[in-house]
Amino acid sequence: MPTDSIPNAFPDQPRLAMRGGAPLDILILAGFVRSLDWAESLWVPDLAHALAARGHKVEVVLDGCDLPSLFGNLPLTIFRPDRKHFGAEPFAFRRWARAHMHERPDSVCLSLTAWVCGDVWLPVGKRAKEVVGQLFAAHRPLAATLELAHHPWLMHELLAERKAMRDSPRRRAAPLTIGPHAEGSSLRSLGYAARLAPLTGDAKVRARQQVRRALSIGPDDLVLYLSATHTRDQTAAHLMSALAMLQRSATPSRVGPHGTSSLAPAIRMVASGRYPHTLELFAREAGCDPAIIHAGARVDTAALLAASDVAVAAFGDPGSGTGRFVCEAIRAGLPVIAGAHAPGADLTDSGLHKPGIVVHDDSAEGWLAALGKVLDERWLKDCRAAAASVGPDLTVERLVSRLESYLQGALR
C-alpha cells in the first residue's frame, strides 16, 4: 500500500507531551478499519498512535480490520479478524465492546464508533442514518427501498446507533467530530487536521520534477490537482465545462509591457480518484479531455501536492468527510478552490487569512469564475501566504491536544 496511508508524523518511542496531566489508560473502540487512502477509518490508527506518542497507555479494540499492521506495536484486539467490509454485526460488537469497557473501570474509553457511547465519543465515518438518508434523497422511495434490500446490515446499524444514543456513559460523553458537521448537529468539532506532513526543501523540488516528468507535464505548466474520490455527476459536468472555457480564454494573445507576447501557461488538471471514467466522459463532452491526467486511486498525495500549483476540492455532501484533502493542500502551501459542500471548504474562505475560494454557484459559470483566479499571480501569491499562516494549526498533533483535554476532563 502507499506509504502515505501509514502515519509518518509519530515517533517510534512515546514521549510525555501532555500539558499538565498524568498519562492516561485509554481504551479505544472502533468498528471496521479500512486501509484505503480515502477511508475515514484511517483516523483510528492515526489517533491511537498520536495518543501513544504523547505518553498515554493505549489499547485498541476493533470489530475488524483489513490491515492490522496499521497499528504497529500497539495492543490490539479484533472481535472478528476475518470480517470483510460488508457484513456488519453491530449488536454482537456492542455487547463485546461494552464488556471490555466494564472490565477496565480505570481506563477512559474513547469510542470512535457510532455503535457504542464511550466516556468520550468521536464517531468516525458516515453514520447509517446518513447513508439511509442519502439513498432516499438520491432515489425514489421504491428504488431506495430496493437499494436497502441489498444492504440489510444498514438497518441493524441504524438500530445500534439509536441504542448508543440512549447509552449511559460511565462518566460523561462529549459528542465530537473531526472537521465539519451537518447543520443542526449536536456534534462539537475538534477542528481540522492533515494526516500527511508536506514535502519541503530539496525533497519537494525532487518530487515536483519527478512527478511532472512521469506524467508528461511541462515544468512551466499550471497544474490543478483535483480530488475526485467522491465524484458527483452534476458538479463534474460543470467543472469540466468551466475548465474547457478557461482553456479557450487563456490564449497566448496577451501582450506584455514591452510589446512581447505574454504567453498564458498550459493548464493541466491531475485527478486522483476511484472513477476516472466519469470525469473522462464529461471532459470529452466539454472538449477538455487532453488537459486531464488520471493519476489513479492509490497515489502519493504528498508528491502530487508538491507537483501542483492549485488544489481543487469540488465534491462532497453537507456535513460529511473530515476535510483531509483541503488540510493537506493548505499545509503544502497551495491555494484551494472548493465546492460549497466539500469537506474543509470553510477553511478556504473564512477569517482574516483566506487560502482559497469557495464556489457557491455550482454551475459552469460559477466554476469558471473561480478557476479564472488561477491566472492571477497576485491571487496565487496572497493565497500561498494565507496557507502558510493557516497551515501550522492543521496538524494531528494540535487536534490530538484538543482531544486529550476531553479525555482528561472525562475523569474529573
PDB file of N, CA and C in Angstrom, residues 20-92:
ATOM      1  N   GLY A  20       0.114  19.457  31.468  1.00  0.00           N
ATOM      2  CA  GLY A  20      -0.454  19.394  32.804  1.00  0.00           C
ATOM      3  C   GLY A  20      -1.435  18.256  32.945  1.00  0.00           C
ATOM      4  N   GLY A  21      -0.974  17.086  33.289  1.00  0.00           N
ATOM      5  CA  GLY A  21      -1.836  15.935  33.451  1.00  0.00           C
ATOM      6  C   GLY A  21      -1.034  14.660  33.339  1.00  0.00           C
ATOM      7  N   ALA A  22      -1.423  13.655  34.121  1.00  0.00           N
ATOM      8  CA  ALA A  22      -0.705  12.391  34.116  1.00  0.00           C
ATOM      9  C   ALA A  22      -1.096  11.570  32.909  1.00  0.00           C
ATOM     10  N   PRO A  23      -0.237  10.628  32.491  1.00  0.00           N
ATOM     11  CA  PRO A  23      -0.605   9.735  31.391  1.00  0.00           C
ATOM     12  C   PRO A  23      -1.887   8.968  31.729  1.00  0.00           C
ATOM     13  N   LEU A  24      -2.684   8.721  30.725  1.00  0.00           N
ATOM     14  CA  LEU A  24      -3.965   8.047  30.888  1.00  0.00           C
ATOM     15  C   LEU A  24      -3.908   6.626  30.360  1.00  0.00           C
ATOM     16  N   ASP A  25      -4.742   5.754  30.928  1.00  0.00           N
ATOM     17  CA  ASP A  25      -5.034   4.458  30.314  1.00  0.00           C
ATOM     18  C   ASP A  25      -6.237   4.674  29.398  1.00  0.00           C
ATOM     19  N   ILE A  26      -6.041   4.526  28.090  1.00  0.00           N
ATOM     20  CA  ILE A  26      -7.087   4.835  27.124  1.00  0.00           C
ATOM     21  C   ILE A  26      -7.496   3.578  26.374  1.00  0.00           C
ATOM     22  N   LEU A  27      -8.768   3.271  26.417  1.00  0.00           N
ATOM     23  CA  LEU A  27      -9.336   2.171  25.642  1.00  0.00           C
ATOM     24  C   LEU A  27     -10.035   2.771  24.438  1.00  0.00           C
ATOM     25  N   ILE A  28      -9.588   2.417  23.236  1.00  0.00           N
ATOM     26  CA  ILE A  28     -10.179   2.931  22.003  1.00  0.00           C
ATOM     27  C   ILE A  28     -11.057   1.855  21.378  1.00  0.00           C
ATOM     28  N   LEU A  29     -12.312   2.198  21.139  1.00  0.00           N
ATOM     29  CA  LEU A  29     -13.248   1.298  20.462  1.00  0.00           C
ATOM     30  C   LEU A  29     -13.503   1.814  19.051  1.00  0.00           C
ATOM     31  N   ALA A  30     -13.496   0.924  18.076  1.00  0.00           N
ATOM     32  CA  ALA A  30     -13.778   1.327  16.699  1.00  0.00           C
ATOM     33  C   ALA A  30     -14.385   0.160  15.951  1.00  0.00           C
ATOM     34  N   GLY A  31     -15.043   0.460  14.832  1.00  0.00           N
ATOM     35  CA  GLY A  31     -15.673  -0.565  14.008  1.00  0.00           C
ATOM     36  C   GLY A  31     -14.683  -1.211  13.065  1.00  0.00           C
ATOM     37  N   PHE A  32     -14.985  -1.197  11.764  1.00  0.00           N
ATOM     38  CA  PHE A  32     -14.109  -1.818  10.773  1.00  0.00           C
ATOM     39  C   PHE A  32     -13.161  -0.760  10.214  1.00  0.00           C
ATOM     40  N   VAL A  33     -11.866  -1.008  10.312  1.00  0.00           N
ATOM     41  CA  VAL A  33     -10.859  -0.067   9.830  1.00  0.00           C
ATOM     42  C   VAL A  33     -10.348  -0.536   8.475  1.00  0.00           C
ATOM     43  N   ARG A  34     -10.503   0.330   7.472  1.00  0.00           N
ATOM     44  CA  ARG A  34     -10.042   0.028   6.123  1.00  0.00           C
ATOM     45  C   ARG A  34      -8.733   0.755   5.851  1.00  0.00           C
ATOM     46  N   SER A  35      -7.902   0.158   5.005  1.00  0.00           N
ATOM     47  CA  SER A  35      -6.599   0.747   4.697  1.00  0.00           C
ATOM     48  C   SER A  35      -6.628   1.608   3.434  1.00  0.00           C
ATOM     49  N   LEU A  36      -7.810   1.786   2.832  1.00  0.00           N
ATOM     50  CA  LEU A  36      -7.898   2.625   1.638  1.00  0.00           C
ATOM     51  C   LEU A  36      -7.512   4.058   1.978  1.00  0.00           C
ATOM     52  N   ASP A  37      -6.797   4.714   1.063  1.00  0.00           N
ATOM     53  CA  ASP A  37      -6.290   6.061   1.325  1.00  0.00           C
ATOM     54  C   ASP A  37      -7.387   7.036   1.727  1.00  0.00           C
ATOM     55  N   TRP A  38      -8.587   6.895   1.156  1.00  0.00           N
ATOM     56  CA  TRP A  38      -9.664   7.849   1.387  1.00  0.00           C
ATOM     57  C   TRP A  38     -10.587   7.437   2.528  1.00  0.00           C
ATOM     58  N   ALA A  39     -10.312   6.305   3.177  1.00  0.00           N
ATOM     59  CA  ALA A  39     -11.197   5.825   4.242  1.00  0.00           C
ATOM     60  C   ALA A  39     -11.068   6.706   5.484  1.00  0.00           C
ATOM     61  N   GLU A  40     -12.194   7.184   5.988  1.00  0.00           N
ATOM     62  CA  GLU A  40     -12.160   7.979   7.209  1.00  0.00           C
ATOM     63  C   GLU A  40     -11.713   7.146   8.410  1.00  0.00           C
ATOM     64  N   SER A  41     -11.877   5.834   8.327  1.00  0.00           N
ATOM     65  CA  SER A  41     -11.474   4.976   9.446  1.00  0.00           C
ATOM     66  C   SER A  41      -9.966   4.987   9.679  1.00  0.00           C
ATOM     67  N   LEU A  42      -9.182   5.543   8.753  1.00  0.00           N
ATOM     68  CA  LEU A  42      -7.739   5.673   8.998  1.00  0.00           C
ATOM     69  C   LEU A  42      -7.444   6.629  10.146  1.00  0.00           C
ATOM     70  N   TRP A  43      -8.436   7.423  10.548  1.00  0.00           N
ATOM     71  CA  TRP A  43      -8.248   8.250  11.730  1.00  0.00           C
ATOM     72  C   TRP A  43      -8.044   7.392  12.980  1.00  0.00           C
ATOM     73  N   VAL A  44      -8.532   6.156  12.969  1.00  0.00           N
ATOM     74  CA  VAL A  44      -8.402   5.304  14.157  1.00  0.00           C
ATOM     75  C   VAL A  44      -6.925   5.019  14.463  1.00  0.00           C
ATOM     76  N   PRO A  45      -6.146   4.450  13.519  1.00  0.00           N
ATOM     77  CA  PRO A  45      -4.719   4.272  13.833  1.00  0.00           C
ATOM     78  C   PRO A  45      -3.990   5.608  14.023  1.00  0.00           C
ATOM     79  N   ASP A  46      -4.376   6.639  13.291  1.00  0.00           N
ATOM     80  CA  ASP A  46      -3.729   7.940  13.458  1.00  0.00           C
ATOM     81  C   ASP A  46      -3.860   8.438  14.894  1.00  0.00           C
ATOM     82  N   LEU A  47      -5.091   8.425  15.413  1.00  0.00           N
ATOM     83  CA  LEU A  47      -5.322   8.930  16.760  1.00  0.00           C
ATOM     84  C   LEU A  47      -4.686   8.027  17.806  1.00  0.00           C
ATOM     85  N   ALA A  48      -4.740   6.708  17.572  1.00  0.00           N
ATOM     86  CA  ALA A  48      -4.122   5.779  18.526  1.00  0.00           C
ATOM     87  C   ALA A  48      -2.623   6.014  18.623  1.00  0.00           C
ATOM     88  N   HIS A  49      -1.947   6.134  17.493  1.00  0.00           N
ATOM     89  CA  HIS A  49      -0.503   6.381  17.509  1.00  0.00           C
ATOM     90  C   HIS A  49      -0.182   7.736  18.136  1.00  0.00           C
ATOM     91  N   ALA A  50      -0.974   8.752  17.815  1.00  0.00           N
ATOM     92  CA  ALA A  50      -0.691  10.094  18.326  1.00  0.00           C
ATOM     93  C   ALA A  50      -0.863  10.149  19.842  1.00  0.00           C
ATOM     94  N   LEU A  51      -1.887   9.486  20.374  1.00  0.00           N
ATOM     95  CA  LEU A  51      -2.086   9.463  21.824  1.00  0.00           C
ATOM     96  C   LEU A  51      -0.966   8.681  22.514  1.00  0.00           C
ATOM     97  N   ALA A  52      -0.555   7.568  21.901  1.00  0.00           N
ATOM     98  CA  ALA A  52       0.559   6.803  22.472  1.00  0.00           C
ATOM     99  C   ALA A  52       1.845   7.625  22.452  1.00  0.00           C
ATOM    100  N   ALA A  53       2.043   8.411  21.383  1.00  0.00           N
ATOM    101  CA  ALA A  53       3.240   9.243  21.278  1.00  0.00           C
ATOM    102  C   ALA A  53       3.266  10.337  22.337  1.00  0.00           C
ATOM    103  N   ARG A  54       2.108  10.683  22.875  1.00  0.00           N
ATOM    104  CA  ARG A  54       2.034  11.693  23.924  1.00  0.00           C
ATOM    105  C   ARG A  54       2.165  11.086  25.305  1.00  0.00           C
ATOM    106  N   GLY A  55       2.513   9.803  25.379  1.00  0.00           N
ATOM    107  CA  GLY A  55       2.828   9.166  26.656  1.00  0.00           C
ATOM    108  C   GLY A  55       1.696   8.395  27.289  1.00  0.00           C
ATOM    109  N   HIS A  56       0.552   8.277  26.613  1.00  0.00           N
ATOM    110  CA  HIS A  56      -0.572   7.552  27.187  1.00  0.00           C
ATOM    111  C   HIS A  56      -0.464   6.058  26.898  1.00  0.00           C
ATOM    112  N   LYS A  57      -1.070   5.270  27.757  1.00  0.00           N
ATOM    113  CA  LYS A  57      -1.154   3.821  27.540  1.00  0.00           C
ATOM    114  C   LYS A  57      -2.425   3.559  26.736  1.00  0.00           C
ATOM    115  N   VAL A  58      -2.263   3.067  25.521  1.00  0.00           N
ATOM    116  CA  VAL A  58      -3.382   2.940  24.590  1.00  0.00           C
ATOM    117  C   VAL A  58      -3.634   1.477  24.254  1.00  0.00           C
ATOM    118  N   GLU A  59      -4.879   1.067  24.351  1.00  0.00           N
ATOM    119  CA  GLU A  59      -5.312  -0.261  23.903  1.00  0.00           C
ATOM    120  C   GLU A  59      -6.426  -0.066  22.885  1.00  0.00           C
ATOM    121  N   VAL A  60      -6.354  -0.801  21.772  1.00  0.00           N
ATOM    122  CA  VAL A  60      -7.324  -0.627  20.691  1.00  0.00           C
ATOM    123  C   VAL A  60      -8.170  -1.895  20.557  1.00  0.00           C
ATOM    124  N   VAL A  61      -9.478  -1.706  20.472  1.00  0.00           N
ATOM    125  CA  VAL A  61     -10.418  -2.812  20.298  1.00  0.00           C
ATOM    126  C   VAL A  61     -11.250  -2.517  19.047  1.00  0.00           C
ATOM    127  N   LEU A  62     -11.194  -3.429  18.066  1.00  0.00           N
ATOM    128  CA  LEU A  62     -11.867  -3.226  16.778  1.00  0.00           C
ATOM    129  C   LEU A  62     -12.864  -4.333  16.496  1.00  0.00           C
ATOM    130  N   ASP A  63     -13.842  -4.004  15.648  1.00  0.00           N
ATOM    131  CA  ASP A  63     -14.728  -5.038  15.125  1.00  0.00           C
ATOM    132  C   ASP A  63     -14.017  -5.819  14.022  1.00  0.00           C
ATOM    133  N   GLY A  64     -13.213  -5.130  13.206  1.00  0.00           N
ATOM    134  CA  GLY A  64     -12.474  -5.773  12.124  1.00  0.00           C
ATOM    135  C   GLY A  64     -11.467  -4.816  11.531  1.00  0.00           C
ATOM    136  N   CYS A  65     -10.546  -5.358  10.725  1.00  0.00           N
ATOM    137  CA  CYS A  65      -9.514  -4.522  10.106  1.00  0.00           C
ATOM    138  C   CYS A  65      -8.893  -5.305   8.952  1.00  0.00           C
ATOM    139  N   ASP A  66      -8.701  -4.618   7.800  1.00  0.00           N
ATOM    140  CA  ASP A  66      -8.119  -5.330   6.660  1.00  0.00           C
ATOM    141  C   ASP A  66      -6.590  -5.254   6.642  1.00  0.00           C
ATOM    142  N   LEU A  67      -5.995  -4.479   7.565  1.00  0.00           N
ATOM    143  CA  LEU A  67      -4.541  -4.385   7.630  1.00  0.00           C
ATOM    144  C   LEU A  67      -4.118  -4.062   9.068  1.00  0.00           C
ATOM    145  N   PRO A  68      -4.072  -5.076   9.944  1.00  0.00           N
ATOM    146  CA  PRO A  68      -3.744  -4.828  11.346  1.00  0.00           C
ATOM    147  C   PRO A  68      -2.388  -4.150  11.558  1.00  0.00           C
ATOM    148  N   SER A  69      -1.468  -4.275  10.598  1.00  0.00           N
ATOM    149  CA  SER A  69      -0.154  -3.659  10.760  1.00  0.00           C
ATOM    150  C   SER A  69      -0.236  -2.134  10.820  1.00  0.00           C
ATOM    151  N   LEU A  70      -1.376  -1.547  10.460  1.00  0.00           N
ATOM    152  CA  LEU A  70      -1.554  -0.106  10.613  1.00  0.00           C
ATOM    153  C   LEU A  70      -1.343   0.341  12.054  1.00  0.00           C
ATOM    154  N   PHE A  71      -1.565  -0.580  13.003  1.00  0.00           N
ATOM    155  CA  PHE A  71      -1.479  -0.219  14.408  1.00  0.00           C
ATOM    156  C   PHE A  71      -0.103  -0.507  15.013  1.00  0.00           C
ATOM    157  N   GLY A  72       0.824  -1.002  14.185  1.00  0.00           N
ATOM    158  CA  GLY A  72       2.180  -1.218  14.659  1.00  0.00           C
ATOM    159  C   GLY A  72       2.222  -2.127  15.873  1.00  0.00           C
ATOM    160  N   ASN A  73       2.887  -1.667  16.942  1.00  0.00           N
ATOM    161  CA  ASN A  73       3.049  -2.476  18.152  1.00  0.00           C
ATOM    162  C   ASN A  73       2.030  -2.135  19.237  1.00  0.00           C
ATOM    163  N   LEU A  74       1.023  -1.350  18.919  1.00  0.00           N
ATOM    164  CA  LEU A  74       0.009  -1.026  19.914  1.00  0.00           C
ATOM    165  C   LEU A  74      -0.794  -2.269  20.282  1.00  0.00           C
ATOM    166  N   PRO A  75      -1.179  -2.418  21.560  1.00  0.00           N
ATOM    167  CA  PRO A  75      -2.049  -3.541  21.944  1.00  0.00           C
ATOM    168  C   PRO A  75      -3.348  -3.491  21.136  1.00  0.00           C
ATOM    169  N   LEU A  76      -3.646  -4.577  20.447  1.00  0.00           N
ATOM    170  CA  LEU A  76      -4.775  -4.601  19.519  1.00  0.00           C
ATOM    171  C   LEU A  76      -5.563  -5.891  19.687  1.00  0.00           C
ATOM    172  N   THR A  77      -6.881  -5.746  19.850  1.00  0.00           N
ATOM    173  CA  THR A  77      -7.786  -6.888  19.913  1.00  0.00           C
ATOM    174  C   THR A  77      -8.855  -6.712  18.849  1.00  0.00           C
ATOM    175  N   ILE A  78      -9.059  -7.748  18.026  1.00  0.00           N
ATOM    176  CA  ILE A  78     -10.032  -7.667  16.932  1.00  0.00           C
ATOM    177  C   ILE A  78     -11.139  -8.689  17.187  1.00  0.00           C
ATOM    178  N   PHE A  79     -12.366  -8.210  17.235  1.00  0.00           N
ATOM    179  CA  PHE A  79     -13.513  -9.056  17.530  1.00  0.00           C
ATOM    180  C   PHE A  79     -13.690 -10.130  16.468  1.00  0.00           C
ATOM    181  N   ARG A  80     -13.665  -9.718  15.194  1.00  0.00           N
ATOM    182  CA  ARG A  80     -13.828 -10.675  14.095  1.00  0.00           C
ATOM    183  C   ARG A  80     -12.664 -10.491  13.111  1.00  0.00           C
ATOM    184  N   PRO A  81     -11.563 -11.175  13.315  1.00  0.00           N
ATOM    185  CA  PRO A  81     -10.384 -10.994  12.457  1.00  0.00           C
ATOM    186  C   PRO A  81     -10.658 -11.276  10.982  1.00  0.00           C
ATOM    187  N   ASP A  82     -11.628 -12.137  10.683  1.00  0.00           N
ATOM    188  CA  ASP A  82     -11.910 -12.494   9.286  1.00  0.00           C
ATOM    189  C   ASP A  82     -13.023 -11.664   8.670  1.00  0.00           C
ATOM    190  N   ARG A  83     -13.504 -10.674   9.401  1.00  0.00           N
ATOM    191  CA  ARG A  83     -14.609  -9.867   8.874  1.00  0.00           C
ATOM    192  C   ARG A  83     -14.160  -9.054   7.655  1.00  0.00           C
ATOM    193  N   LYS A  84     -15.039  -8.958   6.660  1.00  0.00           N
ATOM    194  CA  LYS A  84     -14.817  -8.103   5.497  1.00  0.00           C
ATOM    195  C   LYS A  84     -15.547  -6.777   5.722  1.00  0.00           C
ATOM    196  N   HIS A  85     -15.388  -5.879   4.751  1.00  0.00           N
ATOM    197  CA  HIS A  85     -16.003  -4.561   4.893  1.00  0.00           C
ATOM    198  C   HIS A  85     -17.517  -4.671   5.043  1.00  0.00           C
ATOM    199  N   PHE A  86     -18.137  -5.527   4.230  1.00  0.00           N
ATOM    200  CA  PHE A  86     -19.575  -5.715   4.331  1.00  0.00           C
ATOM    201  C   PHE A  86     -19.867  -6.805   5.371  1.00  0.00           C
ATOM    202  N   GLY A  87     -21.100  -6.817   5.848  1.00  0.00           N
ATOM    203  CA  GLY A  87     -21.490  -7.870   6.783  1.00  0.00           C
ATOM    204  C   GLY A  87     -21.308  -7.474   8.229  1.00  0.00           C
ATOM    205  N   ALA A  88     -21.698  -6.248   8.595  1.00  0.00           N
ATOM    206  CA  ALA A  88     -21.570  -5.791   9.972  1.00  0.00           C
ATOM    207  C   ALA A  88     -22.556  -6.532  10.880  1.00  0.00           C
ATOM    208  N   GLU A  89     -22.133  -6.772  12.125  1.00  0.00           N
ATOM    209  CA  GLU A  89     -22.998  -7.326  13.167  1.00  0.00           C
ATOM    210  C   GLU A  89     -22.916  -6.400  14.376  1.00  0.00           C
ATOM    211  N   PRO A  90     -23.570  -5.243  14.299  1.00  0.00           N
ATOM    212  CA  PRO A  90     -23.362  -4.207  15.308  1.00  0.00           C
ATOM    213  C   PRO A  90     -23.769  -4.599  16.717  1.00  0.00           C
ATOM    214  N   PHE A  91     -24.817  -5.419  16.874  1.00  0.00           N
ATOM    215  CA  PHE A  91     -25.268  -5.754  18.224  1.00  0.00           C
ATOM    216  C   PHE A  91     -24.284  -6.694  18.916  1.00  0.00           C
ATOM    217  N   ALA A  92     -23.731  -7.639  18.159  1.00  0.00           N
ATOM    218  CA  ALA A  92     -22.720  -8.531  18.733  1.00  0.00           C
ATOM    219  C   ALA A  92     -21.493  -7.727  19.151  1.00  0.00           C
TER     220      ALA A  92
END
